[in-house]
Amino acid sequence: MPVSPPLAYRRDSDDNKSTKSAVSGGTAQNFSRSVDEKGDSASVVSIADTTAQNSTHVVDEKAEISSIEKGHSYAWEGYQEEVLPDKEQGHYLRNLRFQLLNIYRRLFGLVFVTNMAVFIGTIAKGNVTAEYLGLIVVANLFCAICIRQDNVINVIFTVFCAVPSSWPLWIRRLCARVYSLGGIHSGCGISGVGWLIYFSGQASWELAHGGKSSIATVVIDYCVLLLLLTMVIFAYPKLRQRFHNSFERTHRFLGWTAVGLVWALVVLLTNDYRKPGQTLRHALTKSAAFWMVVVFTLSIASSWMRLRKRSVRPEVLSEHAVRLHMDYVTPVPGSFTRLSTSPLFEWHSFATMAEPDKKGYHSVIISRAGDWTSKMIADPPTKLWIRGIPTCGALRIVPMFRRVLLVATGSGIAPIAPHVFAQKMPIRLLWTAPKLRETFGNKLVDAVLKAEPEAVIYDTRQHGRPDMVKLSYKLARDFNAEAVCIISNETLTRKVVYGLMSRGIPAFGAIWDS
C-alpha cells in the first residue's frame, strides 16, 4: 500500500530545540508532542547523536512518549523514492540457490543422497540380512531424534557461533545457517522410513522362505512402518501448517508408540539372529542397534524429565499482548522456551527475553495469534508448564557479525531485545508494529530505546505498511551492516531474506521447520 512520507523531527544543534516539519508531497505540517500527551504511540525514532543526558535517561513507565524520542528525525526519509539495485545472478540461478536449494534442503539432500549411496551399494552387494537393514533403520532414527534434543542443539549452536568475527564473512555467513539443522532431522527421518520399507520386504521374504526373521518380528515391523508413514504424511509442510495441532499430536503420541515398538523390534530381531548358546541379554549388550535405541529413548525423555509447573508473573501490556516474567533461569540471547497449560496435548514456543542487569530472570511476550494466545491475554496465568531448557534459535547467531541490522515486526521484538540490551556489537534496530506503546507498553519500549537510542520504530497504524525489503535495504546500507536478522511472520520473513540475499546482503530469519 502506498505510504506518504511521514513527519520528520530534526534536532537544532544550536539551541537544542526541535524544528518540526512535515515532508509530504511538498506540504508542511506542524505539531508538537509532550511527555504527557495522550494519543497514538510513538511512530518512528532515529537519534543522530547520543548525549550523556540520553544515556542516563530514567524510564518513566507512565509517560506516553519517552523524552528520549523528542527532537529527532526519521531515519528512513525518502526511502520510497530510492530504487533498489537489481538482483544479482540470473533468475533461475538465484532461485535455485536461495529458495530451491537453501541450506535446509542441502542438508536434507546430503543425508538423503548419502543414504541412497549406501542403499545402492547394499543392493549391489546382495545377500543382505534383515539384521543388517535393521541396524541402518535404527541409525537413521537415532540421528533424526538426537539432532532435536535440547542439549545437542545448544552444543551445536555454541560451536558454530564461536566462529570469531575476524574470520572471512563467507565462512561466518555459512556457519550462521546452523539453525537449518532441521534438514538433518527430516533427511534422516525420511531415509529411515525408506530403509524400513526395505527391511519389511527382507524380513517378510525371510519369514516366507524359512529365514531367521520370526512372525512376531514381521508383525511389529509393519506396525512401526504404519506409524512412521503416518507421521511423515502429517509432517509434509503444507499439511503441517494447515493441521499443526494434529501434526504435533501425531508426532508425539505416534512417535512414543513407535519408540516402544522399536524396542520390541530390536529385542525380537536380536533374538532371531543371536548365536546358538548365546543368551539374549549378552546378545543385546553386543548389539549396536540396542544401544542406539537406549540413547535416543533417553534423548526423548530428557526434556520431559525437566517438565515443571512454574510460577509466572503476568504483565498485561494491552488487549493484544501479555508479558510473562519468570525467575528460574537466565537464557542466552536468541533462545526460546516451551509453554503449556495442557502438557500432553499442546505446546507453544516463545522467544526468551533476558531481563537487563538481572540474573536468573527472563520473560516472554505473547501476542494475540489464536485461541490459546487469546486466552493467555484475557486470563493471564500465574502458573504454566515449562518443558526442557531454553534452546537456541535463529537469533543466537547475531554475535557472529561485526555490525547487524535487527528487524522485528510486532512481538518479534522479544528474541531481538536481549541483543539490544547486551550491546555486544554495533547494532541498528528496526521495529514495526501498530500503535507500539499501546500494544507493548511504555516500559518495554523505553527500555529498548534506552539501550539503542538510534532505534527506528515504525508505527504501521499511523504510516501504513512499509516496503520492508526496501526499508531494510536502506537501513542496512546506511549502517554498513554485515548482516540483517529478521523476526516476523513466515511470509514477510521469506520475502525480506530473499530480497536482501539476492542483492548481496546476508540475511537470516526463522525457517518454520517444526
Coordinates of C-alpha atoms in Angstrom, one line a residue:
M1 CA 0.0 0.0 0.0
P2 CA 1.5 3.4 -0.9
V3 CA 2.6 5.4 2.1
S4 CA 3.1 9.1 2.1
P5 CA 6.4 10.2 3.7
P6 CA 5.9 10.6 7.5
L7 CA 6.5 13.6 9.7
A8 CA 10.2 14.4 10.4
Y9 CA 11.7 15.7 13.6
R10 CA 15.1 17.4 13.4
R11 CA 17.4 18.5 16.2
D12 CA 18.6 22.1 16.2
S13 CA 22.2 21.8 17.3
D14 CA 22.4 25.5 18.3
D15 CA 19.6 25.9 20.8
N16 CA 18.7 22.3 21.3
K17 CA 15.1 23.0 20.3
S18 CA 13.4 20.8 17.7
T19 CA 12.2 22.1 14.4
K20 CA 9.1 20.2 13.4
S21 CA 8.3 19.8 9.8
A22 CA 6.3 17.5 7.5
V23 CA 7.6 16.1 4.3
S24 CA 4.6 15.0 2.4
G25 CA 4.1 15.9 -1.2
G26 CA 5.7 19.3 -0.7
T27 CA 3.3 20.4 2.1
A28 CA 4.2 21.1 5.6
Q29 CA 2.5 20.4 8.9
N30 CA 3.5 21.4 12.4
F31 CA 2.5 19.7 15.6
S32 CA 4.2 19.1 18.9
R33 CA 4.3 16.2 21.3
S34 CA 4.9 16.3 25.0
V35 CA 5.7 13.6 27.5
D36 CA 2.2 13.9 28.9
E37 CA 0.5 13.8 25.6
K38 CA -2.2 11.1 25.3
G39 CA -2.6 9.9 21.8
D40 CA -1.2 7.4 19.4
S41 CA 2.0 5.6 20.2
A42 CA 5.4 6.9 19.0
S43 CA 5.8 6.2 15.4
V44 CA 9.5 6.3 14.3
V45 CA 12.6 7.2 16.2
S46 CA 16.0 7.8 14.8
I47 CA 18.6 9.5 17.0
A48 CA 21.6 11.0 15.3
D49 CA 23.7 11.8 18.3
T50 CA 23.7 10.2 21.7
T51 CA 24.2 12.7 24.6
A52 CA 25.1 11.9 28.1
Q53 CA 21.6 13.0 29.1
N54 CA 20.1 10.4 26.9
S55 CA 22.4 7.7 28.1
T56 CA 21.3 8.3 31.7
H57 CA 17.7 8.7 30.9
V58 CA 15.4 7.2 33.5
V59 CA 12.4 5.4 32.1
D60 CA 9.0 6.8 33.1
E61 CA 6.6 4.0 32.8
K62 CA 3.6 6.3 32.8
A63 CA 4.8 8.5 30.0
E64 CA 3.1 8.1 26.7
I65 CA 6.1 9.3 24.8
S66 CA 9.6 9.0 26.2
S67 CA 11.7 12.1 26.4
I68 CA 14.4 10.2 24.5
E69 CA 12.2 10.4 21.4
K70 CA 11.8 14.1 21.3
G71 CA 13.7 16.2 18.7
H72 CA 15.0 13.7 16.3
S73 CA 14.5 13.0 12.6
Y74 CA 13.0 9.9 10.9
A75 CA 15.8 7.6 9.7
W76 CA 14.0 6.5 6.5
E77 CA 13.1 9.8 5.0
G78 CA 13.0 9.4 1.2
Y79 CA 13.4 5.6 1.2
Q80 CA 10.4 5.2 -1.0
E81 CA 11.9 7.3 -3.7
E82 CA 15.1 5.2 -3.8
V83 CA 15.4 2.4 -6.4
L84 CA 16.5 -1.0 -5.2
P85 CA 19.5 -2.3 -7.1
D86 CA 18.9 -5.2 -9.5
K87 CA 19.1 -8.7 -8.1
E88 CA 22.4 -10.5 -8.5
Q89 CA 22.9 -13.6 -10.7
G90 CA 20.3 -14.8 -13.1
H91 CA 16.7 -15.5 -12.2
Y92 CA 17.0 -19.3 -12.3
L93 CA 20.4 -19.4 -10.5
R94 CA 19.4 -17.2 -7.6
N95 CA 16.0 -19.0 -7.2
L96 CA 17.9 -22.3 -7.2
R97 CA 20.5 -21.0 -4.7
F98 CA 18.3 -19.1 -2.2
Q99 CA 15.0 -20.9 -2.4
L100 CA 15.0 -24.4 -4.0
L101 CA 18.4 -25.3 -2.6
N102 CA 18.6 -23.4 0.6
I103 CA 20.8 -24.8 3.4
Y104 CA 18.0 -26.7 5.0
R105 CA 17.3 -28.6 1.7
R106 CA 21.0 -29.0 1.1
L107 CA 21.4 -30.7 4.4
F108 CA 18.3 -32.8 3.7
G109 CA 19.8 -33.7 0.3
L110 CA 23.2 -34.6 1.7
V111 CA 21.7 -37.0 4.2
F112 CA 19.3 -38.5 1.6
V113 CA 22.0 -38.9 -1.1
T114 CA 24.4 -40.5 1.4
N115 CA 21.6 -43.0 2.3
M116 CA 20.9 -43.6 -1.4
A117 CA 24.6 -44.3 -2.0
V118 CA 24.6 -46.9 0.8
F119 CA 21.3 -48.3 -0.5
I120 CA 22.7 -48.8 -4.0
G121 CA 25.8 -50.4 -2.5
T122 CA 23.8 -52.7 -0.4
I123 CA 21.7 -53.9 -3.3
A124 CA 24.8 -54.4 -5.4
K125 CA 26.4 -56.3 -2.6
G126 CA 23.5 -58.7 -2.3
N127 CA 23.0 -61.4 0.4
V128 CA 21.7 -58.8 2.9
T129 CA 20.1 -59.8 6.1
A130 CA 17.2 -58.2 8.0
E131 CA 19.6 -57.7 11.0
Y132 CA 21.9 -55.5 8.8
L133 CA 19.0 -53.5 7.4
G134 CA 17.5 -53.1 10.9
L135 CA 20.8 -51.5 12.1
I136 CA 20.6 -48.9 9.3
V137 CA 17.0 -48.1 10.1
V138 CA 17.8 -47.6 13.8
A139 CA 20.9 -45.5 12.9
N140 CA 18.7 -43.1 10.9
L141 CA 16.1 -42.9 13.6
F142 CA 18.9 -42.2 16.1
C143 CA 20.3 -39.3 14.2
A144 CA 16.8 -37.9 13.4
I145 CA 15.8 -37.9 17.1
C146 CA 19.1 -36.8 18.8
I147 CA 19.6 -33.8 16.5
R148 CA 16.4 -32.4 18.0
Q149 CA 17.5 -32.9 21.6
D150 CA 17.8 -29.6 23.5
N151 CA 21.3 -30.0 24.8
V152 CA 22.5 -31.3 21.4
I153 CA 21.0 -28.2 19.7
N154 CA 22.7 -25.9 22.2
V155 CA 26.1 -27.5 21.8
I156 CA 25.9 -27.3 18.0
F157 CA 24.9 -23.7 18.1
T158 CA 27.6 -22.9 20.7
V159 CA 30.3 -24.5 18.4
F160 CA 29.2 -22.8 15.2
C161 CA 28.6 -19.4 16.8
A162 CA 32.0 -19.5 18.4
V163 CA 33.5 -18.6 14.9
P164 CA 35.4 -15.3 15.5
S165 CA 34.1 -12.2 13.9
S166 CA 37.5 -11.7 12.4
W167 CA 37.1 -14.7 10.1
P168 CA 36.0 -14.1 6.5
L169 CA 32.4 -13.1 6.0
W170 CA 31.6 -16.0 3.7
I171 CA 32.6 -18.5 6.5
R172 CA 30.6 -16.7 9.1
R173 CA 27.6 -16.4 6.8
L174 CA 27.7 -20.2 6.2
C175 CA 28.1 -21.1 9.8
A176 CA 25.2 -18.8 10.7
R177 CA 22.9 -21.1 8.8
V178 CA 23.3 -23.5 11.7
Y179 CA 19.6 -23.0 12.5
S180 CA 18.8 -25.1 9.4
L181 CA 20.0 -28.2 11.1
G182 CA 16.4 -29.5 10.9
G183 CA 17.3 -30.6 7.4
I184 CA 19.3 -33.4 9.1
H185 CA 16.3 -34.4 11.2
S186 CA 13.9 -34.6 8.2
G187 CA 16.6 -36.2 6.0
C188 CA 17.3 -39.0 8.5
G189 CA 13.6 -39.4 9.2
I190 CA 12.6 -39.9 5.5
S191 CA 15.7 -42.1 4.9
G192 CA 14.8 -44.2 7.9
V193 CA 11.3 -44.8 6.6
G194 CA 12.8 -45.8 3.2
W195 CA 15.1 -48.3 4.8
L196 CA 12.3 -49.6 7.0
I197 CA 10.3 -50.4 3.8
Y198 CA 13.4 -52.3 2.5
F199 CA 13.7 -54.1 5.9
S200 CA 10.0 -55.0 5.8
G201 CA 10.4 -56.7 2.4
Q202 CA 13.6 -58.5 3.5
A203 CA 12.1 -59.7 6.8
S204 CA 8.9 -60.9 5.0
W205 CA 11.0 -62.8 2.5
E206 CA 13.0 -64.4 5.2
L207 CA 9.8 -65.4 7.1
A208 CA 8.3 -66.9 3.9
H209 CA 11.4 -68.8 3.0
G210 CA 12.3 -70.2 6.4
G211 CA 14.9 -67.5 7.2
K212 CA 15.7 -66.2 10.7
S213 CA 13.1 -63.5 10.9
S214 CA 10.1 -64.5 13.1
I215 CA 6.5 -63.8 12.6
A216 CA 6.5 -61.6 15.7
T217 CA 9.3 -59.5 14.2
V218 CA 7.4 -59.0 10.9
V219 CA 4.2 -58.1 12.7
I220 CA 5.9 -55.5 14.9
D221 CA 7.8 -54.2 11.9
Y222 CA 4.7 -53.4 9.9
C223 CA 3.1 -51.7 12.9
V224 CA 6.2 -49.4 13.2
L225 CA 6.1 -48.8 9.4
L226 CA 2.4 -47.7 9.6
L227 CA 3.1 -45.3 12.5
L228 CA 6.1 -43.7 10.8
L229 CA 4.4 -43.3 7.5
T230 CA 1.5 -41.5 9.2
M231 CA 4.0 -39.2 10.9
V232 CA 5.7 -38.5 7.6
I233 CA 2.4 -37.6 6.0
F234 CA 1.4 -35.2 8.7
A235 CA 4.9 -33.7 8.6
Y236 CA 4.5 -32.7 5.0
P237 CA 4.9 -28.8 5.1
K238 CA 1.5 -27.9 3.7
L239 CA -0.3 -30.4 5.9
R240 CA 1.8 -29.4 8.9
Q241 CA 0.9 -25.8 8.5
R242 CA -2.8 -26.4 7.9
F243 CA -3.2 -29.0 10.7
H244 CA -0.5 -28.0 13.1
N245 CA -2.1 -29.4 16.2
S246 CA -2.7 -32.7 14.5
F247 CA 0.9 -32.7 13.4
E248 CA 2.1 -32.1 16.9
R249 CA -0.1 -34.8 18.4
T250 CA 0.8 -37.5 15.8
H251 CA 4.4 -36.7 16.2
R252 CA 4.2 -37.0 19.9
F253 CA 1.8 -39.9 20.5
L254 CA 2.6 -42.0 17.4
G255 CA 6.2 -41.2 18.0
W256 CA 6.1 -42.5 21.5
T257 CA 4.2 -45.6 20.4
A258 CA 6.7 -46.2 17.6
V259 CA 9.7 -45.9 20.1
G260 CA 8.1 -48.6 22.3
L261 CA 7.6 -50.8 19.2
V262 CA 11.1 -50.2 18.0
W263 CA 12.3 -51.5 21.4
A264 CA 10.3 -54.7 20.9
L265 CA 11.5 -54.9 17.3
V266 CA 15.2 -54.6 18.2
V267 CA 14.8 -57.2 21.0
L268 CA 12.9 -59.6 18.7
L269 CA 15.4 -59.2 15.9
T270 CA 18.3 -59.7 18.2
N271 CA 16.7 -62.8 19.5
D272 CA 16.1 -64.0 15.9
Y273 CA 19.8 -63.6 15.0
R274 CA 21.6 -64.5 18.2
K275 CA 24.2 -67.2 18.0
P276 CA 23.5 -70.7 19.3
G277 CA 24.2 -70.9 23.1
Q278 CA 24.3 -67.1 23.4
T279 CA 21.8 -65.6 25.9
L280 CA 19.5 -62.8 24.8
R281 CA 21.0 -60.5 27.4
H282 CA 24.5 -61.0 26.1
A283 CA 23.4 -60.5 22.5
L284 CA 21.7 -57.2 23.4
T285 CA 24.8 -55.9 25.1
K286 CA 26.7 -56.6 21.9
S287 CA 24.1 -55.0 19.7
A288 CA 24.8 -51.5 18.3
A289 CA 21.1 -51.1 17.5
F290 CA 20.1 -51.8 21.1
W291 CA 22.4 -49.1 22.5
M292 CA 21.3 -46.5 19.9
V293 CA 17.7 -47.2 21.0
V294 CA 18.7 -46.7 24.6
V295 CA 20.3 -43.3 23.8
F296 CA 17.5 -41.9 21.6
T297 CA 14.9 -43.0 24.2
L298 CA 16.8 -41.1 26.9
S299 CA 17.1 -38.2 24.4
I300 CA 13.3 -38.0 24.1
A301 CA 12.7 -38.5 27.8
S302 CA 15.2 -35.8 28.8
S303 CA 13.0 -32.8 28.1
W304 CA 10.1 -34.5 29.8
M305 CA 12.2 -35.2 32.9
R306 CA 12.6 -31.5 33.1
L307 CA 8.9 -30.9 33.0
R308 CA 7.9 -28.4 35.7
K309 CA 4.9 -26.3 36.6
R310 CA 6.4 -22.9 37.4
S311 CA 5.1 -19.7 38.7
V312 CA 4.9 -16.8 36.2
R313 CA 4.2 -13.1 36.9
P314 CA 1.9 -11.8 34.2
E315 CA 2.1 -8.2 33.0
V316 CA -0.8 -7.3 30.7
L317 CA 0.6 -4.9 28.1
S318 CA -2.6 -4.4 26.2
E319 CA -5.6 -6.2 24.8
H320 CA -3.2 -7.6 22.2
A321 CA -0.3 -8.7 24.3
V322 CA 0.8 -10.0 27.7
R323 CA 4.3 -10.4 29.1
L324 CA 5.1 -13.3 31.4
H325 CA 8.0 -12.9 33.8
M326 CA 9.9 -16.0 35.1
D327 CA 12.7 -16.4 37.6
Y328 CA 14.2 -19.8 37.2
V329 CA 17.0 -19.4 34.6
T330 CA 19.0 -16.8 32.6
P331 CA 18.8 -17.8 28.9
V332 CA 21.3 -16.8 26.3
P333 CA 20.1 -14.2 23.8
G334 CA 18.4 -15.9 20.9
S335 CA 16.9 -18.8 22.7
F336 CA 13.3 -20.0 23.2
T337 CA 11.2 -21.9 25.7
R338 CA 8.2 -24.1 25.6
L339 CA 5.0 -23.3 27.5
S340 CA 1.8 -25.2 28.0
T341 CA -1.4 -25.4 30.0
S342 CA -2.0 -29.0 28.9
P343 CA 1.4 -30.7 28.6
L344 CA 0.3 -33.9 26.9
F345 CA -1.6 -32.2 24.1
E346 CA -0.4 -28.7 23.3
W347 CA 2.9 -26.8 23.4
H348 CA 3.8 -23.4 22.3
S349 CA 7.4 -22.0 21.8
F350 CA 8.2 -18.4 22.7
A351 CA 11.4 -16.4 22.5
T352 CA 13.0 -15.7 25.8
M353 CA 13.9 -12.2 26.8
A354 CA 16.5 -11.9 29.5
E355 CA 15.9 -9.1 32.0
P356 CA 18.6 -6.3 31.8
D357 CA 21.1 -6.5 34.7
K358 CA 19.2 -9.4 36.3
K359 CA 20.5 -12.9 36.8
G360 CA 18.0 -15.8 36.8
Y361 CA 15.2 -13.8 35.3
H362 CA 13.6 -13.7 31.9
S363 CA 10.3 -13.1 30.2
V364 CA 8.3 -13.9 27.1
I365 CA 5.8 -11.8 25.1
I366 CA 2.6 -13.5 24.0
S367 CA 0.7 -11.6 21.3
R368 CA -2.7 -12.5 20.0
A369 CA -2.5 -15.1 17.3
G370 CA -5.1 -17.7 18.0
D371 CA -7.3 -19.3 20.7
W372 CA -4.6 -20.2 23.1
T373 CA -2.8 -16.9 23.0
S374 CA -6.1 -15.0 23.2
K375 CA -6.9 -17.0 26.4
M376 CA -3.4 -16.1 27.8
I377 CA -4.1 -12.4 27.3
A378 CA -7.7 -12.4 28.5
D379 CA -7.0 -14.5 31.6
P380 CA -3.2 -14.3 32.3
P381 CA -1.9 -17.4 34.1
T382 CA 0.1 -17.4 37.3
K383 CA 1.5 -20.9 36.7
L384 CA 2.4 -22.7 33.5
W385 CA 4.0 -26.0 32.5
I386 CA 7.6 -25.5 31.1
R387 CA 9.4 -28.3 29.4
G388 CA 13.1 -28.8 28.8
I389 CA 15.6 -26.0 28.9
P390 CA 15.8 -22.7 26.9
T391 CA 17.0 -23.8 23.5
C392 CA 19.0 -21.8 20.9
G393 CA 17.1 -20.5 17.9
A394 CA 17.8 -18.4 14.8
L395 CA 18.8 -15.2 16.6
R396 CA 21.6 -17.0 18.5
I397 CA 23.8 -16.2 15.5
V398 CA 23.8 -12.4 16.0
P399 CA 27.2 -12.0 17.8
M400 CA 28.9 -13.7 14.8
F401 CA 28.8 -10.4 12.9
R402 CA 30.5 -7.1 13.4
R403 CA 27.6 -4.8 12.5
V404 CA 24.0 -6.1 12.4
L405 CA 20.6 -4.7 11.4
L406 CA 17.9 -6.3 13.6
V407 CA 14.4 -6.2 12.1
A408 CA 11.3 -7.0 14.2
T409 CA 7.7 -6.8 13.5
G410 CA 5.2 -6.8 16.4
S411 CA 6.2 -9.2 19.2
G412 CA 9.2 -10.2 17.2
I413 CA 11.0 -7.8 19.4
A414 CA 11.2 -10.5 22.2
P415 CA 14.1 -12.5 20.7
I416 CA 15.7 -9.4 19.4
A417 CA 15.6 -7.3 22.6
P418 CA 18.3 -9.3 24.5
H419 CA 20.8 -8.5 21.8
V420 CA 19.7 -4.8 22.0
F421 CA 20.2 -4.9 25.8
A422 CA 23.5 -6.8 25.6
Q423 CA 25.1 -4.4 23.0
K424 CA 28.0 -6.8 22.2
M425 CA 28.4 -5.3 18.8
P426 CA 27.2 -2.2 16.9
I427 CA 23.5 -2.8 16.0
R428 CA 20.7 -0.9 14.5
L429 CA 17.1 -1.8 15.3
L430 CA 14.0 -1.5 13.0
W431 CA 10.8 -2.3 14.9
T432 CA 7.5 -2.0 13.1
A433 CA 4.1 -2.5 14.8
P434 CA 0.7 -0.8 15.0
K435 CA 0.3 1.5 18.0
L436 CA 3.5 0.3 19.5
R437 CA 3.2 1.8 23.0
E438 CA -0.5 1.0 23.3
T439 CA 0.3 -2.7 22.3
F440 CA 3.6 -3.3 24.2
G441 CA 3.6 -0.7 26.9
N442 CA 5.9 2.2 27.8
K443 CA 8.2 0.1 30.0
L444 CA 9.4 -2.2 27.2
V445 CA 9.5 0.5 24.5
D446 CA 11.5 2.9 26.7
A447 CA 13.9 0.1 27.8
V448 CA 14.6 -0.7 24.1
L449 CA 15.1 3.0 23.3
K450 CA 17.4 3.5 26.3
A451 CA 19.6 0.6 25.2
E452 CA 19.5 1.5 21.5
P453 CA 18.9 5.3 21.1
E454 CA 19.2 5.2 17.3
A455 CA 16.4 2.6 17.0
V456 CA 14.0 3.1 14.2
I457 CA 10.4 2.5 15.4
Y458 CA 7.7 2.5 12.8
D459 CA 4.1 2.8 13.7
T460 CA 2.2 0.9 10.9
R461 CA -1.1 2.2 12.2
Q462 CA -0.1 5.8 11.6
H463 CA 2.0 5.4 8.5
G464 CA 0.7 2.2 6.9
R465 CA 2.7 -0.9 6.0
P466 CA 6.2 0.0 4.7
D467 CA 8.1 -1.8 1.9
M468 CA 10.1 -3.9 4.2
V469 CA 12.6 -5.0 1.6
K470 CA 13.4 -1.5 0.5
L471 CA 13.4 -0.1 4.0
S472 CA 15.6 -2.9 5.4
Y473 CA 18.0 -2.5 2.4
K474 CA 18.3 1.3 3.0
L475 CA 19.0 0.9 6.7
A476 CA 21.5 -1.9 6.2
R477 CA 23.3 0.1 3.6
D478 CA 23.3 3.3 5.6
F479 CA 24.5 1.4 8.7
N480 CA 27.0 -0.6 6.7
A481 CA 25.7 -3.8 8.3
E482 CA 27.4 -7.1 7.7
A483 CA 24.1 -9.0 8.1
V484 CA 20.4 -8.5 8.6
C485 CA 18.4 -10.7 11.1
I486 CA 14.6 -10.5 10.9
I487 CA 11.9 -11.9 13.2
S488 CA 8.4 -11.7 11.6
N489 CA 5.7 -13.9 10.2
E490 CA 6.7 -16.6 7.7
T491 CA 5.6 -14.7 4.5
L492 CA 7.4 -11.5 5.3
T493 CA 10.5 -13.2 6.7
R494 CA 10.9 -15.2 3.5
K495 CA 10.3 -12.1 1.4
V496 CA 12.8 -9.9 3.2
V497 CA 15.5 -12.6 3.4
Y498 CA 15.2 -13.4 -0.3
G499 CA 15.0 -9.7 -1.2
L500 CA 18.2 -8.9 0.6
M501 CA 20.2 -12.1 -0.1
S502 CA 19.5 -11.8 -3.9
R503 CA 21.0 -8.3 -3.6
G504 CA 24.2 -9.4 -1.9
I505 CA 23.3 -8.6 1.8
P506 CA 23.4 -11.7 4.1
A507 CA 20.0 -12.0 5.7
F508 CA 18.7 -14.5 8.3
G509 CA 15.4 -15.5 9.7
A510 CA 13.4 -18.4 11.1
I511 CA 12.5 -21.2 8.7
W512 CA 9.4 -22.8 10.3
D513 CA 10.7 -26.4 10.1
S514 CA 9.0 -27.7 13.3

